[in-house]
mmCIF file of C-alpha atoms and ligand atoms in Angstrom:
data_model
loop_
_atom_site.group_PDB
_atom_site.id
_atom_site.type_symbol
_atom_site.label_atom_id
_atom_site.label_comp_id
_atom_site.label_asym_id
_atom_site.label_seq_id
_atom_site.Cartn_x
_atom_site.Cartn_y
_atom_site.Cartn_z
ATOM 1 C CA UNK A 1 19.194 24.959 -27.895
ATOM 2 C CA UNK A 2 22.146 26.826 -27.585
ATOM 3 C CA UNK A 3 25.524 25.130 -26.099
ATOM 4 C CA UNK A 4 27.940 26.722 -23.479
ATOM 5 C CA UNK A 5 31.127 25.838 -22.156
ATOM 6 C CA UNK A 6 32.239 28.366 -20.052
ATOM 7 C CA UNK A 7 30.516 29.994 -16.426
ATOM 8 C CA UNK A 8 30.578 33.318 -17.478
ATOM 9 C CA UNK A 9 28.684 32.599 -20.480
ATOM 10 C CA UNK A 10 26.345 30.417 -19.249
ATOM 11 C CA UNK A 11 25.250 33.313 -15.980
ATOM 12 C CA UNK A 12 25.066 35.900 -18.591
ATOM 13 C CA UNK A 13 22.661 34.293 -20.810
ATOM 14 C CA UNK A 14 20.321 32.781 -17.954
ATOM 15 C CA UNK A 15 20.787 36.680 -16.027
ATOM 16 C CA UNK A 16 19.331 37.932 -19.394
ATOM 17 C CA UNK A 17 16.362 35.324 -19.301
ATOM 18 C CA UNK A 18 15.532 35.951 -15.310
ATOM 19 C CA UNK A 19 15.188 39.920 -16.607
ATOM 20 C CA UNK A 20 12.853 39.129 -19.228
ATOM 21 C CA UNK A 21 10.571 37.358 -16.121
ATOM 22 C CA UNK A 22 11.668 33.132 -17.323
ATOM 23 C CA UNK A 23 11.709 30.545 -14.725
ATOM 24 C CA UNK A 24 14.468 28.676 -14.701
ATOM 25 C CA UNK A 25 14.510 24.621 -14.597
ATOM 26 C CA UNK A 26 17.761 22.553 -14.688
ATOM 27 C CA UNK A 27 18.442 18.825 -15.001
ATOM 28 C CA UNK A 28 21.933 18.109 -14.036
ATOM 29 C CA UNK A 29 23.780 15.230 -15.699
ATOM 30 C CA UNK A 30 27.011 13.095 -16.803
ATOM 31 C CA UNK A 31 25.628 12.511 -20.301
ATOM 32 C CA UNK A 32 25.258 9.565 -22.114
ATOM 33 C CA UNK A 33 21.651 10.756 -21.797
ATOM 34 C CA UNK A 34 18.836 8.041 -22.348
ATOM 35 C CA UNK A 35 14.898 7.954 -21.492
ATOM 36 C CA UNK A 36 15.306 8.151 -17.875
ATOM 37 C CA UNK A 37 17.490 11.909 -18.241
ATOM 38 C CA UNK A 38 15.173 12.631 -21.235
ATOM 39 C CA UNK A 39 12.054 12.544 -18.549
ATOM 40 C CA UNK A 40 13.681 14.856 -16.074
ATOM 41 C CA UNK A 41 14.484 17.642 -19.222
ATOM 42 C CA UNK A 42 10.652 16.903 -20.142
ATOM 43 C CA UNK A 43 9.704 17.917 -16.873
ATOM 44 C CA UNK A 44 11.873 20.657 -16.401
ATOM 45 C CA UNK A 45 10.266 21.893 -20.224
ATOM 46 C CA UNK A 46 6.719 21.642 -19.010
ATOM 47 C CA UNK A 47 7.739 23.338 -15.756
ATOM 48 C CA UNK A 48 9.942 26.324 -16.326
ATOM 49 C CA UNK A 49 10.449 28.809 -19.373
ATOM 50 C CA UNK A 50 14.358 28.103 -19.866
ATOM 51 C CA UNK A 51 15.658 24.543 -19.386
ATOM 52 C CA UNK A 52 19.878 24.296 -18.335
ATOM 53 C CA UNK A 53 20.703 20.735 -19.049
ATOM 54 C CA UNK A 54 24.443 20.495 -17.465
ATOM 55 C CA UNK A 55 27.050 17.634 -18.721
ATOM 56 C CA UNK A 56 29.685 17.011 -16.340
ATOM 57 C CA UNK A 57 31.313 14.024 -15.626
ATOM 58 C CA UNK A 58 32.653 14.955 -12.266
ATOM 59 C CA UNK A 59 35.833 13.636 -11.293
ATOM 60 C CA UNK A 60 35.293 14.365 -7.530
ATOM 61 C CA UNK A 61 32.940 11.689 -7.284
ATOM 62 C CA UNK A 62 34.678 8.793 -8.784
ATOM 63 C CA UNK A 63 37.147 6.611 -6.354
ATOM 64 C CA UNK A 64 40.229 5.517 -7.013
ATOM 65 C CA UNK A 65 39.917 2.448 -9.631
ATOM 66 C CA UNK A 66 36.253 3.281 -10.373
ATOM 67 C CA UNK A 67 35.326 4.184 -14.205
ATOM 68 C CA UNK A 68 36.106 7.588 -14.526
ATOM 69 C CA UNK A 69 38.751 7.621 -17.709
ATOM 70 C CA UNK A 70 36.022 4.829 -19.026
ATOM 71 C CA UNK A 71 32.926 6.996 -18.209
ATOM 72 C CA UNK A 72 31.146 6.359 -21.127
ATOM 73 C CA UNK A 73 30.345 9.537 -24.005
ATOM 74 C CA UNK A 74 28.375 10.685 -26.949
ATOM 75 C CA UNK A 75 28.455 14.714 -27.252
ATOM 76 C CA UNK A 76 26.467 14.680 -30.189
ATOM 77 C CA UNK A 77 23.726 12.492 -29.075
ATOM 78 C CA UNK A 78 23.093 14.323 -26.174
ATOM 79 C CA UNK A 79 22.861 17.611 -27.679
ATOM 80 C CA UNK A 80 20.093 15.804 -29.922
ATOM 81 C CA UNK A 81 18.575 14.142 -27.153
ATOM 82 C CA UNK A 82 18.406 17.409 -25.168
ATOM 83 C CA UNK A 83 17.031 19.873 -27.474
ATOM 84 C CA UNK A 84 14.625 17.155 -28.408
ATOM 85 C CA UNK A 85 13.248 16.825 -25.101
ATOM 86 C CA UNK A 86 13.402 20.624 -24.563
ATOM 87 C CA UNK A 87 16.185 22.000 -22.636
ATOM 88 C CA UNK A 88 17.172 25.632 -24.115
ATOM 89 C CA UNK A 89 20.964 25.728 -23.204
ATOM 90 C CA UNK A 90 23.385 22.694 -22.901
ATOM 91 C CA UNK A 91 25.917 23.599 -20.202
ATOM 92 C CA UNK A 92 29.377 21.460 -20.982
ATOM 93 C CA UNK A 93 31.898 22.684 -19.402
ATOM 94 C CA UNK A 94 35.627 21.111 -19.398
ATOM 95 C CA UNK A 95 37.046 19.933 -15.999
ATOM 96 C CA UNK A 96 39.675 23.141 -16.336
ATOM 97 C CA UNK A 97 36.671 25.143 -16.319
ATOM 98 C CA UNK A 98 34.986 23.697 -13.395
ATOM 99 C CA UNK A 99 37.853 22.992 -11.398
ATOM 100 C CA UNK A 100 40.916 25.871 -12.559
ATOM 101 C CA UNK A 101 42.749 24.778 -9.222
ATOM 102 C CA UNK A 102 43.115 21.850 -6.945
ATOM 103 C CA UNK A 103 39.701 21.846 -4.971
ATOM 104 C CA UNK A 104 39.703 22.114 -1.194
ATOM 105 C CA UNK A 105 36.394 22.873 -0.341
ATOM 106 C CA UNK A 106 34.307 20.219 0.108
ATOM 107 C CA UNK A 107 30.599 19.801 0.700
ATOM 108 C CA UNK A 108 29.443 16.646 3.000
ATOM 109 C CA UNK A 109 26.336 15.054 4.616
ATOM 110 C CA UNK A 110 27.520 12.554 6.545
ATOM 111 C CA UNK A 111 24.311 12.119 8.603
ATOM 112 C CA UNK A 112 23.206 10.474 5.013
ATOM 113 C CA UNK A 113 25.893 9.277 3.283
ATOM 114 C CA UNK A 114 27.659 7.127 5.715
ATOM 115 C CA UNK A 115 25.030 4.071 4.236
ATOM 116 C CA UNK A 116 24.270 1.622 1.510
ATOM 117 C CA UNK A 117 26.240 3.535 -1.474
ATOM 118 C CA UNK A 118 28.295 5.647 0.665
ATOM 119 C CA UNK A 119 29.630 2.731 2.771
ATOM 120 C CA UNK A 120 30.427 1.011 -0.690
ATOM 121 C CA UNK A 121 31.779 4.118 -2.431
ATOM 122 C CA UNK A 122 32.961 6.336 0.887
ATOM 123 C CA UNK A 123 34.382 9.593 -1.303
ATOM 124 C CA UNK A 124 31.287 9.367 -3.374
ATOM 125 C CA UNK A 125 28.885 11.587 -1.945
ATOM 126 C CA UNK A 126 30.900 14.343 -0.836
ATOM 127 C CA UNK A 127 32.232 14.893 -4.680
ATOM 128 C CA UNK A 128 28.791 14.696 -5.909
ATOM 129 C CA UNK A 129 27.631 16.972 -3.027
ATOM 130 C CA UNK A 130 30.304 19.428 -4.157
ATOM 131 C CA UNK A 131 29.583 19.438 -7.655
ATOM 132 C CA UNK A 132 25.839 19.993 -7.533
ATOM 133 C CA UNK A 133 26.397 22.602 -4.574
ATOM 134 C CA UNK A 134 28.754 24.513 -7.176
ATOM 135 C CA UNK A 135 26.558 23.912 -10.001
ATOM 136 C CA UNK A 136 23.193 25.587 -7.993
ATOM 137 C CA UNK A 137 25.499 28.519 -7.625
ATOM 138 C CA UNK A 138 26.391 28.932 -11.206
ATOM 139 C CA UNK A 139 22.681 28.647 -12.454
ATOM 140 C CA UNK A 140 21.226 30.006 -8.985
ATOM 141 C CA UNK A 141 17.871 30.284 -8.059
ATOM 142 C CA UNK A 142 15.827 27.478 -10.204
ATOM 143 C CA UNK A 143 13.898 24.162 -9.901
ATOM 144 C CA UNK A 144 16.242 21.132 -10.375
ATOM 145 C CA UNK A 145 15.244 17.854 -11.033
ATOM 146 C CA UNK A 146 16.804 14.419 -10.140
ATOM 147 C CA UNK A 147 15.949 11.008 -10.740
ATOM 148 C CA UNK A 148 14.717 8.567 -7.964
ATOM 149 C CA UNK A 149 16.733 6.075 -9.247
ATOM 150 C CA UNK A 150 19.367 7.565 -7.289
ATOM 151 C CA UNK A 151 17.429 7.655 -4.059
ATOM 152 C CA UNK A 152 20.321 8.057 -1.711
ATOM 153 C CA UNK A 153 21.416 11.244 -3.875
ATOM 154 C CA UNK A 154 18.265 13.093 -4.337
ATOM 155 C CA UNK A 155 17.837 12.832 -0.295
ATOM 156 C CA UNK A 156 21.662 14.014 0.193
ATOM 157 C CA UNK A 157 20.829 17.103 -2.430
ATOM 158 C CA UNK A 158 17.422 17.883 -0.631
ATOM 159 C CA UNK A 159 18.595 17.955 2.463
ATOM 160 C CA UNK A 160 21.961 20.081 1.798
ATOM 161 C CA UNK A 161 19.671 22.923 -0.427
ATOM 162 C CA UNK A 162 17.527 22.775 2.449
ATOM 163 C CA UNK A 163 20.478 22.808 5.349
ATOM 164 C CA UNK A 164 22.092 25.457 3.139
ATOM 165 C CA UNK A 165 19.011 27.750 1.981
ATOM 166 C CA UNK A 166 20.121 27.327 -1.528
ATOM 167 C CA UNK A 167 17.686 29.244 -3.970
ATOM 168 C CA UNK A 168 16.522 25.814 -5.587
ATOM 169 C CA UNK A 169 13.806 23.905 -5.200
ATOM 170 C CA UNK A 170 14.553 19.769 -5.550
ATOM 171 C CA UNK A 171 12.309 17.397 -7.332
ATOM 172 C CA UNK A 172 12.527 14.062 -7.882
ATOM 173 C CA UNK A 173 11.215 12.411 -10.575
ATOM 174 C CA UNK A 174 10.498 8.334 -10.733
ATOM 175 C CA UNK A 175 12.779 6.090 -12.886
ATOM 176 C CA UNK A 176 12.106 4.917 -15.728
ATOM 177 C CA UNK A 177 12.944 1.347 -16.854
ATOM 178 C CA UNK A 178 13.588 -0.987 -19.382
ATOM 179 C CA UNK A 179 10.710 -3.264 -20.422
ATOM 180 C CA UNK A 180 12.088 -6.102 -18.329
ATOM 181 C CA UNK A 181 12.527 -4.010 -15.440
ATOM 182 C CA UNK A 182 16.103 -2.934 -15.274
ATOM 183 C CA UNK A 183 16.502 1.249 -14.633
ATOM 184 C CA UNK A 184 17.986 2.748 -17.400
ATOM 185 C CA UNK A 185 21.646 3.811 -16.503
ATOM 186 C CA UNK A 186 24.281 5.046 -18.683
ATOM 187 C CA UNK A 187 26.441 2.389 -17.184
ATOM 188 C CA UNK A 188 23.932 -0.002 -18.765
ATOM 189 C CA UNK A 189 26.136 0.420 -21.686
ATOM 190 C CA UNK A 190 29.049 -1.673 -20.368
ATOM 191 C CA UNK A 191 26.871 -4.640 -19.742
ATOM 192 C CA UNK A 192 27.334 -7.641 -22.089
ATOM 193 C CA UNK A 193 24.569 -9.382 -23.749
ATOM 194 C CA UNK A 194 24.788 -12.207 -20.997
ATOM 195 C CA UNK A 195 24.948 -9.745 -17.966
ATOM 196 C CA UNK A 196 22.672 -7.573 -19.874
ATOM 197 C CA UNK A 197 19.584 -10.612 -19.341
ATOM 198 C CA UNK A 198 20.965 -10.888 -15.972
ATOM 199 C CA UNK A 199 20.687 -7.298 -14.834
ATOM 200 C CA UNK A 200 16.436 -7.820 -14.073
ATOM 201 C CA UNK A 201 17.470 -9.460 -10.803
ATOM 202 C CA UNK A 202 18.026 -6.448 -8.786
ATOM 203 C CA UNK A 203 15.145 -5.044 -9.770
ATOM 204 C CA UNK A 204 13.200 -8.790 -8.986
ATOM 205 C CA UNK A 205 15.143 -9.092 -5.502
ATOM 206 C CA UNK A 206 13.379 -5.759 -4.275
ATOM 207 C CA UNK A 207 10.322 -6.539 -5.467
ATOM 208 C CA UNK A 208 10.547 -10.020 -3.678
ATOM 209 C CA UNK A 209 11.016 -7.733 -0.897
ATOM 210 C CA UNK A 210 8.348 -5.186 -1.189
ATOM 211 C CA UNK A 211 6.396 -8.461 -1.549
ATOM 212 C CA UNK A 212 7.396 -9.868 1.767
ATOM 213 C CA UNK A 213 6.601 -6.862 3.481
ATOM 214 C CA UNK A 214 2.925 -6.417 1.718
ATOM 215 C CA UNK A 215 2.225 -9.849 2.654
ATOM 216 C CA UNK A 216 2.755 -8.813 6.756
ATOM 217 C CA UNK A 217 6.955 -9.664 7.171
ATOM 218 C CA UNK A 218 8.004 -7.054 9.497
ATOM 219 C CA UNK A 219 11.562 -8.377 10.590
ATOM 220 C CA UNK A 220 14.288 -6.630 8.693
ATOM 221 C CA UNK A 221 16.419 -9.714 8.629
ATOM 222 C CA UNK A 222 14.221 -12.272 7.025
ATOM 223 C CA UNK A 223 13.259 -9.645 4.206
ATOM 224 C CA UNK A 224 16.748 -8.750 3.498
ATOM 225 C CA UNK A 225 17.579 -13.018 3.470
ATOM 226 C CA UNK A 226 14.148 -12.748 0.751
ATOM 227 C CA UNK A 227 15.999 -10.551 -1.331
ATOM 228 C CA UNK A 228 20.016 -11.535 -1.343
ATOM 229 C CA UNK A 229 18.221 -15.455 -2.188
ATOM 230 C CA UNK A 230 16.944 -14.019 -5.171
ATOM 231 C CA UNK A 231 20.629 -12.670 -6.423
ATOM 232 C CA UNK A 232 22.382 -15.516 -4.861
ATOM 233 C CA UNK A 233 20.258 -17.742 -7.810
ATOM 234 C CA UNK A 234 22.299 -16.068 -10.456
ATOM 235 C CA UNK A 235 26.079 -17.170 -10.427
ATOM 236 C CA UNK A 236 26.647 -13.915 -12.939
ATOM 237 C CA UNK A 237 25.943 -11.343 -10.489
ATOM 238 C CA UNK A 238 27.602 -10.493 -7.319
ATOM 239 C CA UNK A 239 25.912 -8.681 -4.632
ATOM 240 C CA UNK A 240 26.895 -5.415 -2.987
ATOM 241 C CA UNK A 241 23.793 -4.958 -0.745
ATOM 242 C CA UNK A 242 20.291 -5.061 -0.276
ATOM 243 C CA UNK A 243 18.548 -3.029 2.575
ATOM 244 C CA UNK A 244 15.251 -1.922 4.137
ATOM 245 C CA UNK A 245 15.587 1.610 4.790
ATOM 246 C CA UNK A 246 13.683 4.622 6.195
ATOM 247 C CA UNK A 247 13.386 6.949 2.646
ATOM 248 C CA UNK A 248 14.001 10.495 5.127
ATOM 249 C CA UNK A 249 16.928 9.419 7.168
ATOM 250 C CA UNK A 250 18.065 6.510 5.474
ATOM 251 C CA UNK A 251 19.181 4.895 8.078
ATOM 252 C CA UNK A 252 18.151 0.686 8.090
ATOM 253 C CA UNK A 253 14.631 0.068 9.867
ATOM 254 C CA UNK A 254 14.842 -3.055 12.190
ATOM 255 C CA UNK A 255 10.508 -3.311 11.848
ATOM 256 C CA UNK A 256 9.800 -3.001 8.000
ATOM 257 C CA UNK A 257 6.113 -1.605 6.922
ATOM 258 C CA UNK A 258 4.844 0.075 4.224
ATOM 259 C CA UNK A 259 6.458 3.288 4.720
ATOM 260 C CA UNK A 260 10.080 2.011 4.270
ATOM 261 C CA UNK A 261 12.101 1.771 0.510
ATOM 262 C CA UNK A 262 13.775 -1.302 -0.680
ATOM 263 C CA UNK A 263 17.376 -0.470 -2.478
ATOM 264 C CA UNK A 264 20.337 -2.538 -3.445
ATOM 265 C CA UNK A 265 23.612 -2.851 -5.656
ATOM 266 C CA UNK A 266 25.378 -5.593 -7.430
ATOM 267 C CA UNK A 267 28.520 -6.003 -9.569
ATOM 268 C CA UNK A 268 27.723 -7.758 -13.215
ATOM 269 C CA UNK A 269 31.185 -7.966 -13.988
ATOM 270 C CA UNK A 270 32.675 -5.314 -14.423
ATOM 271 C CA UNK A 271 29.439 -2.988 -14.032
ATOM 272 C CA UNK A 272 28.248 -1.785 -11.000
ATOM 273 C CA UNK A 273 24.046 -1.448 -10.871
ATOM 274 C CA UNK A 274 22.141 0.020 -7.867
ATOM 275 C CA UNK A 275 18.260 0.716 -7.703
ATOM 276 C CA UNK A 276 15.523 1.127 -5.011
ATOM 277 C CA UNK A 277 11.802 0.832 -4.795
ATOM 278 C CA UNK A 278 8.653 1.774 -2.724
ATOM 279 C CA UNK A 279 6.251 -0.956 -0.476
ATOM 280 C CA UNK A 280 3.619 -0.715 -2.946
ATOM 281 C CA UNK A 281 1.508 -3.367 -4.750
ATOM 282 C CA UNK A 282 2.725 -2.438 -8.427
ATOM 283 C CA UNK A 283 5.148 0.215 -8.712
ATOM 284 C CA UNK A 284 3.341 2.906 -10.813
ATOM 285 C CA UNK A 285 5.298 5.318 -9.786
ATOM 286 C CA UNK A 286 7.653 3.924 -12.572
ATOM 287 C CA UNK A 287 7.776 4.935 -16.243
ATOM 288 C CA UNK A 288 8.476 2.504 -18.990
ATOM 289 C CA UNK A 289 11.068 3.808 -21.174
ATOM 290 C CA UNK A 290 10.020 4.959 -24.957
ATOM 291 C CA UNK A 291 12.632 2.378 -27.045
HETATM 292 P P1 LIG B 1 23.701 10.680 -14.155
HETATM 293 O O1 LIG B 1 23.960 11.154 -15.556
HETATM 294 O O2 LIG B 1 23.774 9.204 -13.991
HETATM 295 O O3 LIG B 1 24.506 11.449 -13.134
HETATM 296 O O4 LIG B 1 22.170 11.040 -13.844
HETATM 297 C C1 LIG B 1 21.702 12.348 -13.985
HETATM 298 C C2 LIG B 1 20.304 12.420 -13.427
HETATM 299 O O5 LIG B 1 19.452 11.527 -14.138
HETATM 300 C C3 LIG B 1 20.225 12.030 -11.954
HETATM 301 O O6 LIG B 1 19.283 12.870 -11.287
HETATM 302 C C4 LIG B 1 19.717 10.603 -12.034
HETATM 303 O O7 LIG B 1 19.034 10.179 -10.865
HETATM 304 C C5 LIG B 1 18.772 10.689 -13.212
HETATM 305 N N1 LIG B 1 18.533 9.370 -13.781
HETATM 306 C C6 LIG B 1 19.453 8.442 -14.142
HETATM 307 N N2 LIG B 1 18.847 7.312 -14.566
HETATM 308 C C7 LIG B 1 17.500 7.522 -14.468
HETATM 309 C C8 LIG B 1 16.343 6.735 -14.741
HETATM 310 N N3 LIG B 1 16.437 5.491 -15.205
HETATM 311 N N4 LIG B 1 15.117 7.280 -14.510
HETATM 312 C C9 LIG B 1 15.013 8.546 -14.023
HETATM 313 N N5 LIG B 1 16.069 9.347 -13.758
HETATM 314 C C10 LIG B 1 17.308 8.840 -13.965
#
């Protein structure tokens, strides 16, 4: 695995690879990789000839007083992580290299971000929008995979490299989770050992959910009430939000059935958590992680 730093480098190399005839698969990232990155790089190997595994933490999409200058890091790891799980280049490019100059472009979907995580964090989708938009045009035309653990952003990214006719085809990928449940996150890493045990009951409050609606609840209200009582039992964790929402337009369903996704955040103190989930009996779409 070879690692780049710089934009120039990093077109030249993959313009040599597209002449010898390689596919091109990249797995964006902030780094502090764990199983549930490792999985999209694995699937990106499998998929493509050349695997671009980018580390960026972007400051666009951090809000004022959010964990930016705290964002955890571990350059070596990842490097190990990512050649072990097959990427060929390591894309790691300073913010000066990303961003020279102030940046005044911006790249929005409101019609999807104005809910659930963009109505908690209103700058966030737009800088991650941005970002990944830039990104597709420095690697150009490739598969890219992203994590269904992020629901909200793999629909936003889908629907602007469709909007946009980006060369880049969008895949998501399920999440993959802790034994007890929890969806790996490098923000995982700020939890202590207390809100650590705590941080199944997101994960529990959707399935309670999901449950409700298997078992014939259709009325938005007394699901969401089904879920916030489950996080309202544990004086650790504070909740955001919890929501029934259409998984195309995400926009809150007022009838819930089995088409519809469950998702929610919380604050553990000092650590913000968000994940989501289908209607479905057991959720094998998931993937245990390896350790
Ligand atoms: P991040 O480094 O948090 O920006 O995440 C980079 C990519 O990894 C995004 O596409 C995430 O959705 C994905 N990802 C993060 N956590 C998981 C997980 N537990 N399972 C699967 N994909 C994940």
């Amino acid at each position: 695995m070879r690692i780049v730093t710089t934009i120039r480098e990093l077109r030249d190399l993959l313009e040599a690879q597209r002449r010898a005839d390689a596919t091109v698969g990249f797995v964006p990232t902030m780094g502090y990789l764990h199983d549930g990155h490792e999985s999209l790089i694995r699937r990106a190997a499998k998929d493509n000839d050349a695997v671009v595994t980018s580390i960026f933490v972007n400051p666009l999409q951090f809000g004022a007083g959010e964990d930016l200058s705290s964002y955890p890091t571990d350059p070596e790891g990842d490097a190990a992580r990512a050649a072990s799980a097959g990427a060929t280049l390591l894309f790691a490019p300073p913010v000066a290299e990303m961003y020279p100059q102030t940046v005044v472009t911006e790249v929005s979907v409101p019609a999807l971000a104005g809910v659930m995580e963009g109505a908690s964090r209103p700058t966030h989708f737009a800088g991650v929008a941005t970002v990944v938009t830039k990104l597709f045009a420095i690697v150009g035309s490739c598969r890219s995979y992203f994590g269904e653990k992020d629901f909200q952003q793999l629909a936003i990214i889908r629907r602007l490299a469709a909007d946009l006719s980006l060369p880049v085809e969008v895949i998501g990928c399920p999440t993959v989770r802790a034994h007890d449940g929890l969806a790996l996150s490098s923000r995982n890493a700020y939890l202590s050992t207390e809100e650590r045990a705590v941080a199944p009951v997101l994960r529990r409050a959707l399935t309670v959910g999901a449950e409700q609606i298997l078992a014939g609840v259709t009325d938005h209200d007394r699901v969401v009430e089904a879920m916030e009582e489950v996080v309202a039992a544990e004086p650790l964790a504070t909740l955001d939000y919890v929501e029934v929402a259409d998984p195309t337009s995400l926009q809150p369903v007022e009838t819930c059935h089995h088409g519809v996704r469950l998702f929610g955040a919380l604050r553990l103190g000092r650590t913000r958590l968000i994940d989501n989930r289908p209607v479905v009996e057991a959720d094998d779409m998931d993937v245990p992680a390896r350790d």
